[in-house]
Amino acid sequence: MENTAYKPFAFIEQYTPVEGTTVYYNTKKTLATQKNDCHIGGTTGNSVELTAEANKFVSTISIADANEQAESWLKANAQAYANNSGSCLIRQTAWRGVDHSCVIEPSRLLLPFDYMIIRYKWVLGAGQDLDTFTGFVNTGTQYDKQWLGHGQGRTKLPSTTIEAKDSYIMWAGDNQETVGVESCFVNFTKMASDHASLNTIQIRMAAAWYKQIGTGNIDIEIAIYSGGEISASGNDFINTGGAIVQKLNFSKNIPSPPTWSNNIENVPHIGYITYTTHTKKAQIAITY
């Protein structure tokens, strides 16, 4: 059944400020949401972007307050809008794991965003102590192939930075458990701002089990954000004050390497993320 709860601007109560009152208007805000009412087998909803145009919400307090109104409206209406205007698409599939179970893979195209959190996640039975390798490639900068991960001698780039907002990339630390996550924060906006000649910024991902291996199955979660601040929390990162734009999950089987090597060229390759600086969009390529 079609969701008709979407409330457009035309039906929002208009506000006329008292003459002489200082008022503030919102800046343009957007929110992408996946259509979630596709019930035909083998299909999935696409991602749909809803926009709150500038100067649609008014406040007598501040621009931030007007923006908060716009964001609240987006959150209240985005799902209904996506269900009404989105499309049901044929799902992409990929083979995962040693038992060749079929899993559903999401789109590999990302909407415009500021920064990203890459999470390598595993559950009980997959293995113990997944070591991850994440870093820049093909940028032509000094940061190419400066991998972040256990035994790499660095947790962030540039190494002199302290907070995530000042880093180009940051790793949240080593997880040696039988279940958990290892994460990297990639600040594409700052990398692009500080290296204005770059048309694209590419990230490479790889991983290997340091201790025993079970099924070897992991999930790679790609979460992208607009605004707010990022801070480390355990082996993960959290966003405060921003908006999540998209969150995608990809499956991957990580086999045990013939011998342990702390060299990315000798461990299972996961894939690449390529960010285009002028559009602020990215494309994901997972290797199977």
PDB file of C-alpha atoms in Angstrom:
ATOM      1  CA  MET A   1       0.000   0.000   0.000  1.00  0.00           C
ATOM      2  CA  GLU A   2       1.366   3.383  -0.998  1.00  0.00           C
ATOM      3  CA  ASN A   3       2.530   5.585   1.853  1.00  0.00           C
ATOM      4  CA  THR A   4       0.786   8.939   1.393  1.00  0.00           C
ATOM      5  CA  ALA A   5       1.928  10.591   4.619  1.00  0.00           C
ATOM      6  CA  TYR A   6       4.402  12.905   2.859  1.00  0.00           C
ATOM      7  CA  LYS A   7       3.661  16.526   3.752  1.00  0.00           C
ATOM      8  CA  PRO A   8       4.995  19.013   1.162  1.00  0.00           C
ATOM      9  CA  PHE A   9       5.883  22.615   1.892  1.00  0.00           C
ATOM     10  CA  ALA A  10       2.545  23.795   0.484  1.00  0.00           C
ATOM     11  CA  PHE A  11       0.746  22.250   3.452  1.00  0.00           C
ATOM     12  CA  ILE A  12       3.071  23.621   6.144  1.00  0.00           C
ATOM     13  CA  GLU A  13       1.501  26.451   8.111  1.00  0.00           C
ATOM     14  CA  GLN A  14       2.887  29.721   6.862  1.00  0.00           C
ATOM     15  CA  TYR A  15       4.468  32.076   9.356  1.00  0.00           C
ATOM     16  CA  THR A  16       4.329  35.852   8.947  1.00  0.00           C
ATOM     17  CA  PRO A  17       6.671  37.621  11.378  1.00  0.00           C
ATOM     18  CA  VAL A  18       5.567  40.749  13.199  1.00  0.00           C
ATOM     19  CA  GLU A  19       6.849  43.838  11.429  1.00  0.00           C
ATOM     20  CA  GLY A  20      10.233  44.878  12.800  1.00  0.00           C
ATOM     21  CA  THR A  21      11.044  41.419  14.168  1.00  0.00           C
ATOM     22  CA  THR A  22      14.461  40.020  13.237  1.00  0.00           C
ATOM     23  CA  VAL A  23      14.056  36.645  11.565  1.00  0.00           C
ATOM     24  CA  TYR A  24      16.412  33.966  10.278  1.00  0.00           C
ATOM     25  CA  TYR A  25      15.911  31.465   7.467  1.00  0.00           C
ATOM     26  CA  ASN A  26      17.230  27.974   6.873  1.00  0.00           C
ATOM     27  CA  THR A  27      19.947  27.065   4.412  1.00  0.00           C
ATOM     28  CA  LYS A  28      19.367  24.286   1.871  1.00  0.00           C
ATOM     29  CA  LYS A  29      19.227  20.824   3.473  1.00  0.00           C
ATOM     30  CA  THR A  30      18.896  17.356   1.920  1.00  0.00           C
ATOM     31  CA  LEU A  31      18.307  13.838   3.219  1.00  0.00           C
ATOM     32  CA  ALA A  32      18.571  10.580   1.254  1.00  0.00           C
ATOM     33  CA  THR A  33      16.363   7.645   2.249  1.00  0.00           C
ATOM     34  CA  GLN A  34      15.917   4.211   0.708  1.00  0.00           C
ATOM     35  CA  LYS A  35      12.451   3.201  -0.497  1.00  0.00           C
ATOM     36  CA  ASN A  36      11.462   0.388   1.884  1.00  0.00           C
ATOM     37  CA  ASP A  37       8.091  -0.863   0.634  1.00  0.00           C
ATOM     38  CA  CYS A  38       9.237  -3.169  -2.194  1.00  0.00           C
ATOM     39  CA  HIS A  39       7.546  -6.504  -1.480  1.00  0.00           C
ATOM     40  CA  ILE A  40       8.172  -8.310  -4.764  1.00  0.00           C
ATOM     41  CA  GLY A  41      10.870 -10.956  -4.377  1.00  0.00           C
ATOM     42  CA  GLY A  42      14.268 -10.080  -5.806  1.00  0.00           C
ATOM     43  CA  THR A  43      13.734  -6.327  -5.698  1.00  0.00           C
ATOM     44  CA  THR A  44      14.944  -3.530  -3.479  1.00  0.00           C
ATOM     45  CA  GLY A  45      14.131   0.165  -3.251  1.00  0.00           C
ATOM     46  CA  ASN A  46      16.407   2.860  -4.614  1.00  0.00           C
ATOM     47  CA  SER A  47      17.698   5.812  -2.624  1.00  0.00           C
ATOM     48  CA  VAL A  48      15.665   9.025  -2.975  1.00  0.00           C
ATOM     49  CA  GLU A  49      16.787  12.503  -1.955  1.00  0.00           C
ATOM     50  CA  LEU A  50      14.342  14.958  -0.361  1.00  0.00           C
ATOM     51  CA  THR A  51      15.325  18.633  -0.288  1.00  0.00           C
ATOM     52  CA  ALA A  52      14.339  21.433   2.047  1.00  0.00           C
ATOM     53  CA  GLU A  53      15.146  24.452  -0.085  1.00  0.00           C
ATOM     54  CA  ALA A  54      16.703  27.554   1.430  1.00  0.00           C
ATOM     55  CA  ASN A  55      14.436  30.151   3.083  1.00  0.00           C
ATOM     56  CA  LYS A  56      11.533  27.747   3.653  1.00  0.00           C
ATOM     57  CA  PHE A  57      11.751  27.683   7.462  1.00  0.00           C
ATOM     58  CA  VAL A  58      11.881  30.774   9.647  1.00  0.00           C
ATOM     59  CA  SER A  59      13.093  31.390  13.194  1.00  0.00           C
ATOM     60  CA  THR A  60      13.279  34.397  15.488  1.00  0.00           C
ATOM     61  CA  ILE A  61      16.220  32.763  17.300  1.00  0.00           C
ATOM     62  CA  SER A  62      18.970  31.846  14.816  1.00  0.00           C
ATOM     63  CA  ILE A  63      19.845  30.270  11.478  1.00  0.00           C
ATOM     64  CA  ALA A  64      20.760  27.110  13.390  1.00  0.00           C
ATOM     65  CA  ASP A  65      17.230  26.958  14.795  1.00  0.00           C
ATOM     66  CA  ALA A  66      15.728  27.395  11.316  1.00  0.00           C
ATOM     67  CA  ASN A  67      18.033  24.647  10.033  1.00  0.00           C
ATOM     68  CA  GLU A  68      16.916  22.390  12.876  1.00  0.00           C
ATOM     69  CA  GLN A  69      13.310  22.893  11.768  1.00  0.00           C
ATOM     70  CA  ALA A  70      14.261  21.979   8.197  1.00  0.00           C
ATOM     71  CA  GLU A  71      16.102  18.852   9.327  1.00  0.00           C
ATOM     72  CA  SER A  72      13.182  17.807  11.535  1.00  0.00           C
ATOM     73  CA  TRP A  73      10.839  18.183   8.567  1.00  0.00           C
ATOM     74  CA  LEU A  74      13.156  16.093   6.408  1.00  0.00           C
ATOM     75  CA  LYS A  75      13.346  13.313   8.992  1.00  0.00           C
ATOM     76  CA  ALA A  76       9.555  13.293   9.377  1.00  0.00           C
ATOM     77  CA  ASN A  77       8.844  13.185   5.626  1.00  0.00           C
ATOM     78  CA  ALA A  78      11.809  11.499   3.912  1.00  0.00           C
ATOM     79  CA  GLN A  79      10.603   7.900   4.204  1.00  0.00           C
ATOM     80  CA  ALA A  80       7.112   8.638   2.902  1.00  0.00           C
ATOM     81  CA  TYR A  81       8.582  10.702   0.062  1.00  0.00           C
ATOM     82  CA  ALA A  82      10.980   7.885  -0.875  1.00  0.00           C
ATOM     83  CA  ASN A  83       8.177   5.318  -0.847  1.00  0.00           C
ATOM     84  CA  ASN A  84       5.943   7.530  -2.999  1.00  0.00           C
ATOM     85  CA  SER A  85       8.511   8.595  -5.590  1.00  0.00           C
ATOM     86  CA  GLY A  86      11.155   5.853  -5.514  1.00  0.00           C
ATOM     87  CA  SER A  87      11.497   2.737  -7.662  1.00  0.00           C
ATOM     88  CA  CYS A  88      11.823  -0.978  -6.946  1.00  0.00           C
ATOM     89  CA  LEU A  89      14.961  -2.302  -8.634  1.00  0.00           C
ATOM     90  CA  ILE A  90      16.316  -5.779  -9.297  1.00  0.00           C
ATOM     91  CA  ARG A  91      18.737  -6.670  -6.522  1.00  0.00           C
ATOM     92  CA  GLN A  92      22.372  -7.401  -7.251  1.00  0.00           C
ATOM     93  CA  THR A  93      23.697 -10.614  -5.739  1.00  0.00           C
ATOM     94  CA  ALA A  94      27.124 -11.940  -4.878  1.00  0.00           C
ATOM     95  CA  TRP A  95      28.505 -15.226  -3.581  1.00  0.00           C
ATOM     96  CA  ARG A  96      29.748 -15.118  -0.040  1.00  0.00           C
ATOM     97  CA  GLY A  97      31.735 -17.529   2.082  1.00  0.00           C
ATOM     98  CA  VAL A  98      33.002 -21.046   1.704  1.00  0.00           C
ATOM     99  CA  ASP A  99      29.462 -22.455   1.547  1.00  0.00           C
ATOM    100  CA  HIS A 100      28.489 -20.208  -1.385  1.00  0.00           C
ATOM    101  CA  SER A 101      25.438 -18.692   0.267  1.00  0.00           C
ATOM    102  CA  CYS A 102      23.836 -15.977  -1.838  1.00  0.00           C
ATOM    103  CA  VAL A 103      23.648 -12.495  -0.324  1.00  0.00           C
ATOM    104  CA  ILE A 104      22.161  -9.239  -1.531  1.00  0.00           C
ATOM    105  CA  GLU A 105      24.503  -6.403  -2.385  1.00  0.00           C
ATOM    106  CA  PRO A 106      23.451  -2.730  -2.380  1.00  0.00           C
ATOM    107  CA  SER A 107      24.169  -0.031  -4.936  1.00  0.00           C
ATOM    108  CA  ARG A 108      27.805   0.954  -5.285  1.00  0.00           C
ATOM    109  CA  LEU A 109      27.051   4.638  -5.961  1.00  0.00           C
ATOM    110  CA  LEU A 110      27.086   7.154  -3.110  1.00  0.00           C
ATOM    111  CA  LEU A 111      25.254  10.465  -2.837  1.00  0.00           C
ATOM    112  CA  PRO A 112      27.143  13.710  -2.057  1.00  0.00           C
ATOM    113  CA  PHE A 113      28.732  13.661   1.410  1.00  0.00           C
ATOM    114  CA  ASP A 114      31.475  15.174   3.567  1.00  0.00           C
ATOM    115  CA  TYR A 115      33.123  12.221   5.254  1.00  0.00           C
ATOM    116  CA  MET A 116      32.929   8.470   5.680  1.00  0.00           C
ATOM    117  CA  ILE A 117      33.292   5.729   8.277  1.00  0.00           C
ATOM    118  CA  ILE A 118      34.448   2.336   6.990  1.00  0.00           C
ATOM    119  CA  ARG A 119      33.590  -0.496   9.386  1.00  0.00           C
ATOM    120  CA  TYR A 120      34.960  -4.030   9.049  1.00  0.00           C
ATOM    121  CA  LYS A 121      32.541  -6.184  11.091  1.00  0.00           C
ATOM    122  CA  TRP A 122      32.534  -9.854  12.072  1.00  0.00           C
ATOM    123  CA  VAL A 123      30.383 -12.089  14.265  1.00  0.00           C
ATOM    124  CA  LEU A 124      31.086 -15.136  16.418  1.00  0.00           C
ATOM    125  CA  GLY A 125      32.297 -18.025  14.287  1.00  0.00           C
ATOM    126  CA  ALA A 126      33.893 -15.908  11.574  1.00  0.00           C
ATOM    127  CA  GLY A 127      37.353 -15.821  13.129  1.00  0.00           C
ATOM    128  CA  GLN A 128      39.429 -13.973  15.699  1.00  0.00           C
ATOM    129  CA  ASP A 129      41.479 -10.781  15.443  1.00  0.00           C
ATOM    130  CA  LEU A 130      40.786  -9.389  11.991  1.00  0.00           C
ATOM    131  CA  ASP A 131      43.563  -7.000  10.997  1.00  0.00           C
ATOM    132  CA  THR A 132      42.559  -4.314   8.512  1.00  0.00           C
ATOM    133  CA  PHE A 133      44.517  -2.242   6.017  1.00  0.00           C
ATOM    134  CA  THR A 134      43.039   1.075   4.843  1.00  0.00           C
ATOM    135  CA  GLY A 135      44.711   3.962   3.038  1.00  0.00           C
ATOM    136  CA  PHE A 136      45.002   6.350   0.111  1.00  0.00           C
ATOM    137  CA  VAL A 137      46.239   5.262  -3.321  1.00  0.00           C
ATOM    138  CA  ASN A 138      46.834   7.069  -6.621  1.00  0.00           C
ATOM    139  CA  THR A 139      46.540  10.592  -5.190  1.00  0.00           C
ATOM    140  CA  GLY A 140      50.143  11.524  -5.963  1.00  0.00           C
ATOM    141  CA  THR A 141      50.563  12.807  -2.398  1.00  0.00           C
ATOM    142  CA  GLN A 142      52.915  11.683   0.347  1.00  0.00           C
ATOM    143  CA  TYR A 143      49.985   9.842   1.952  1.00  0.00           C
ATOM    144  CA  ASP A 144      49.676   7.164  -0.735  1.00  0.00           C
ATOM    145  CA  LYS A 145      50.145   3.600   0.603  1.00  0.00           C
ATOM    146  CA  GLN A 146      50.565   4.839   4.165  1.00  0.00           C
ATOM    147  CA  TRP A 147      48.300   2.091   5.506  1.00  0.00           C
ATOM    148  CA  LEU A 148      46.410   2.349   8.762  1.00  0.00           C
ATOM    149  CA  GLY A 149      46.007  -0.801  10.840  1.00  0.00           C
ATOM    150  CA  HIS A 150      47.797  -3.067  13.306  1.00  0.00           C
ATOM    151  CA  GLY A 151      51.576  -3.003  12.981  1.00  0.00           C
ATOM    152  CA  GLN A 152      51.614  -0.148  10.463  1.00  0.00           C
ATOM    153  CA  GLY A 153      53.167   2.360  12.871  1.00  0.00           C
ATOM    154  CA  ARG A 154      50.423   4.982  12.546  1.00  0.00           C
ATOM    155  CA  THR A 155      46.811   5.564  13.566  1.00  0.00           C
ATOM    156  CA  LYS A 156      46.129   8.729  11.539  1.00  0.00           C
ATOM    157  CA  LEU A 157      47.327  10.966   8.731  1.00  0.00           C
ATOM    158  CA  PRO A 158      48.859  13.457   9.086  1.00  0.00           C
ATOM    159  CA  SER A 159      50.513  11.832  12.095  1.00  0.00           C
ATOM    160  CA  THR A 160      50.735  15.167  13.947  1.00  0.00           C
ATOM    161  CA  THR A 161      46.965  15.653  14.147  1.00  0.00           C
ATOM    162  CA  ILE A 162      45.069  14.971  17.357  1.00  0.00           C
ATOM    163  CA  GLU A 163      41.363  15.246  16.565  1.00  0.00           C
ATOM    164  CA  ALA A 164      39.498  13.443  13.792  1.00  0.00           C
ATOM    165  CA  LYS A 165      38.289  16.712  12.242  1.00  0.00           C
ATOM    166  CA  ASP A 166      41.911  17.691  11.526  1.00  0.00           C
ATOM    167  CA  SER A 167      42.875  14.309  10.043  1.00  0.00           C
ATOM    168  CA  TYR A 168      42.570  13.042   6.497  1.00  0.00           C
ATOM    169  CA  ILE A 169      42.123   9.487   7.741  1.00  0.00           C
ATOM    170  CA  MET A 170      42.070   7.922  11.217  1.00  0.00           C
ATOM    171  CA  TRP A 171      41.963   4.322  12.511  1.00  0.00           C
ATOM    172  CA  ALA A 172      40.093   3.491  15.742  1.00  0.00           C
ATOM    173  CA  GLY A 173      42.497   0.785  16.879  1.00  0.00           C
ATOM    174  CA  ASP A 174      43.126  -2.971  16.953  1.00  0.00           C
ATOM    175  CA  ASN A 175      40.345  -5.422  17.835  1.00  0.00           C
ATOM    176  CA  GLN A 176      41.656  -8.873  18.780  1.00  0.00           C
ATOM    177  CA  GLU A 177      38.303 -10.410  19.745  1.00  0.00           C
ATOM    178  CA  THR A 178      36.137 -13.154  18.209  1.00  0.00           C
ATOM    179  CA  VAL A 179      33.381 -10.646  17.465  1.00  0.00           C
ATOM    180  CA  GLY A 180      33.522  -6.932  16.805  1.00  0.00           C
ATOM    181  CA  VAL A 181      34.534  -4.140  14.493  1.00  0.00           C
ATOM    182  CA  GLU A 182      37.567  -2.239  13.236  1.00  0.00           C
ATOM    183  CA  SER A 183      36.888   1.207  11.799  1.00  0.00           C
ATOM    184  CA  CYS A 184      38.474   3.976   9.762  1.00  0.00           C
ATOM    185  CA  PHE A 185      37.264   7.566   9.437  1.00  0.00           C
ATOM    186  CA  VAL A 186      38.026   9.220   6.078  1.00  0.00           C
ATOM    187  CA  ASN A 187      37.734  13.012   5.921  1.00  0.00           C
ATOM    188  CA  PHE A 188      37.334  13.434   2.160  1.00  0.00           C
ATOM    189  CA  THR A 189      36.282  17.083   2.467  1.00  0.00           C
ATOM    190  CA  LYS A 190      39.469  18.122   4.275  1.00  0.00           C
ATOM    191  CA  MET A 191      41.685  16.029   1.999  1.00  0.00           C
ATOM    192  CA  ALA A 192      40.098  17.706  -1.033  1.00  0.00           C
ATOM    193  CA  SER A 193      40.301  21.191   0.497  1.00  0.00           C
ATOM    194  CA  ASP A 194      43.993  20.833   1.355  1.00  0.00           C
ATOM    195  CA  HIS A 195      44.837  19.273  -2.045  1.00  0.00           C
ATOM    196  CA  ALA A 196      42.808  21.404  -4.454  1.00  0.00           C
ATOM    197  CA  SER A 197      44.409  19.911  -7.574  1.00  0.00           C
ATOM    198  CA  LEU A 198      42.958  16.447  -6.910  1.00  0.00           C
ATOM    199  CA  ASN A 199      40.034  15.441  -9.111  1.00  0.00           C
ATOM    200  CA  THR A 200      39.569  12.120  -7.347  1.00  0.00           C
ATOM    201  CA  ILE A 201      40.619  10.610  -4.027  1.00  0.00           C
ATOM    202  CA  GLN A 202      40.901   6.838  -3.850  1.00  0.00           C
ATOM    203  CA  ILE A 203      40.903   4.517  -0.823  1.00  0.00           C
ATOM    204  CA  ARG A 204      42.069   0.896  -0.849  1.00  0.00           C
ATOM    205  CA  MET A 205      40.800  -1.707   1.638  1.00  0.00           C
ATOM    206  CA  ALA A 206      42.227  -5.107   2.617  1.00  0.00           C
ATOM    207  CA  ALA A 207      42.150  -7.454   5.623  1.00  0.00           C
ATOM    208  CA  ALA A 208      43.556 -10.692   7.052  1.00  0.00           C
ATOM    209  CA  TRP A 209      42.924 -12.894  10.081  1.00  0.00           C
ATOM    210  CA  TYR A 210      45.805 -12.762  12.542  1.00  0.00           C
ATOM    211  CA  LYS A 211      44.563 -15.622  14.752  1.00  0.00           C
ATOM    212  CA  GLN A 212      42.244 -18.557  14.051  1.00  0.00           C
ATOM    213  CA  ILE A 213      39.749 -18.443  11.202  1.00  0.00           C
ATOM    214  CA  GLY A 214      36.210 -19.852  11.152  1.00  0.00           C
ATOM    215  CA  THR A 215      33.909 -19.113   8.236  1.00  0.00           C
ATOM    216  CA  GLY A 216      36.011 -16.056   7.344  1.00  0.00           C
ATOM    217  CA  ASN A 217      32.868 -14.068   6.515  1.00  0.00           C
ATOM    218  CA  ILE A 218      32.852 -10.347   7.297  1.00  0.00           C
ATOM    219  CA  ASP A 219      30.721  -7.343   6.413  1.00  0.00           C
ATOM    220  CA  ILE A 220      32.072  -4.011   5.225  1.00  0.00           C
ATOM    221  CA  GLU A 221      29.790  -1.174   6.265  1.00  0.00           C
ATOM    222  CA  ILE A 222      30.188   2.132   4.437  1.00  0.00           C
ATOM    223  CA  ALA A 223      28.468   5.010   6.259  1.00  0.00           C
ATOM    224  CA  ILE A 224      28.610   8.555   4.891  1.00  0.00           C
ATOM    225  CA  TYR A 225      27.729  11.776   6.704  1.00  0.00           C
ATOM    226  CA  SER A 226      27.074  15.456   6.167  1.00  0.00           C
ATOM    227  CA  GLY A 227      28.057  17.924   8.866  1.00  0.00           C
ATOM    228  CA  GLY A 228      28.577  17.305  12.560  1.00  0.00           C
ATOM    229  CA  GLU A 229      31.700  16.087  14.326  1.00  0.00           C
ATOM    230  CA  ILE A 230      33.357  12.678  14.464  1.00  0.00           C
ATOM    231  CA  SER A 231      35.019  11.205  17.549  1.00  0.00           C
ATOM    232  CA  ALA A 232      36.537   7.815  18.346  1.00  0.00           C
ATOM    233  CA  SER A 233      34.662   5.454  20.677  1.00  0.00           C
ATOM    234  CA  GLY A 234      36.413   2.164  21.378  1.00  0.00           C
ATOM    235  CA  ASN A 235      37.145   0.507  18.036  1.00  0.00           C
ATOM    236  CA  ASP A 236      34.557   2.656  16.293  1.00  0.00           C
ATOM    237  CA  PHE A 237      33.668   6.270  15.488  1.00  0.00           C
ATOM    238  CA  ILE A 238      30.492   8.179  16.300  1.00  0.00           C
ATOM    239  CA  ASN A 239      28.933  11.241  14.687  1.00  0.00           C
ATOM    240  CA  THR A 240      27.517  14.075  16.771  1.00  0.00           C
ATOM    241  CA  GLY A 241      25.332  16.797  15.317  1.00  0.00           C
ATOM    242  CA  GLY A 242      25.482  15.687  11.689  1.00  0.00           C
ATOM    243  CA  ALA A 243      23.191  13.739   9.384  1.00  0.00           C
ATOM    244  CA  ILE A 244      23.806  10.281   7.971  1.00  0.00           C
ATOM    245  CA  VAL A 245      23.414  10.368   4.188  1.00  0.00           C
ATOM    246  CA  GLN A 246      23.708   6.642   3.378  1.00  0.00           C
ATOM    247  CA  LYS A 247      24.749   3.396   5.020  1.00  0.00           C
ATOM    248  CA  LEU A 248      25.602   0.396   2.826  1.00  0.00           C
ATOM    249  CA  ASN A 249      26.749  -3.120   3.728  1.00  0.00           C
ATOM    250  CA  PHE A 250      28.850  -5.435   1.577  1.00  0.00           C
ATOM    251  CA  SER A 251      29.752  -9.052   2.265  1.00  0.00           C
ATOM    252  CA  LYS A 252      33.210 -10.502   1.818  1.00  0.00           C
ATOM    253  CA  ASN A 253      34.944 -13.758   2.647  1.00  0.00           C
ATOM    254  CA  ILE A 254      38.466 -13.313   4.008  1.00  0.00           C
ATOM    255  CA  PRO A 255      40.396 -16.581   3.640  1.00  0.00           C
ATOM    256  CA  SER A 256      43.368 -17.400   5.802  1.00  0.00           C
ATOM    257  CA  PRO A 257      46.622 -16.290   4.119  1.00  0.00           C
ATOM    258  CA  PRO A 258      49.213 -19.038   3.467  1.00  0.00           C
ATOM    259  CA  THR A 259      51.461 -17.352   6.031  1.00  0.00           C
ATOM    260  CA  TRP A 260      50.827 -14.229   8.082  1.00  0.00           C
ATOM    261  CA  SER A 261      52.237 -11.087   6.521  1.00  0.00           C
ATOM    262  CA  ASN A 262      51.817  -7.491   7.608  1.00  0.00           C
ATOM    263  CA  ASN A 263      52.053  -6.468   3.946  1.00  0.00           C
ATOM    264  CA  ILE A 264      48.893  -5.402   2.139  1.00  0.00           C
ATOM    265  CA  GLU A 265      50.118  -7.025  -1.078  1.00  0.00           C
ATOM    266  CA  ASN A 266      50.106 -10.443   0.626  1.00  0.00           C
ATOM    267  CA  VAL A 267      46.643 -10.341   2.228  1.00  0.00           C
ATOM    268  CA  PRO A 268      43.120 -10.590   0.743  1.00  0.00           C
ATOM    269  CA  HIS A 269      42.095  -7.499  -1.200  1.00  0.00           C
ATOM    270  CA  ILE A 270      38.626  -6.077  -0.421  1.00  0.00           C
ATOM    271  CA  GLY A 271      38.151  -3.194  -2.820  1.00  0.00           C
ATOM    272  CA  TYR A 272      38.356   0.517  -3.584  1.00  0.00           C
ATOM    273  CA  ILE A 273      36.365   3.666  -2.893  1.00  0.00           C
ATOM    274  CA  THR A 274      36.792   6.505  -5.405  1.00  0.00           C
ATOM    275  CA  TYR A 275      35.622   9.986  -4.362  1.00  0.00           C
ATOM    276  CA  THR A 276      35.112  12.696  -7.001  1.00  0.00           C
ATOM    277  CA  THR A 277      35.989  16.052  -5.473  1.00  0.00           C
ATOM    278  CA  HIS A 278      33.799  18.394  -7.549  1.00  0.00           C
ATOM    279  CA  THR A 279      30.596  16.348  -7.077  1.00  0.00           C
ATOM    280  CA  LYS A 280      31.379  15.059  -3.560  1.00  0.00           C
ATOM    281  CA  LYS A 281      30.065  11.678  -4.722  1.00  0.00           C
ATOM    282  CA  ALA A 282      31.850   8.333  -4.608  1.00  0.00           C
ATOM    283  CA  GLN A 283      31.773   4.881  -6.130  1.00  0.00           C
ATOM    284  CA  ILE A 284      32.529   1.614  -4.330  1.00  0.00           C
ATOM    285  CA  ALA A 285      34.173  -1.370  -6.031  1.00  0.00           C
ATOM    286  CA  ILE A 286      34.228  -4.583  -3.964  1.00  0.00           C
ATOM    287  CA  THR A 287      36.308  -7.454  -5.351  1.00  0.00           C
ATOM    288  CA  TYR A 288      34.775 -10.956  -5.370  1.00  0.00           C
TER     289      TYR A 288
END
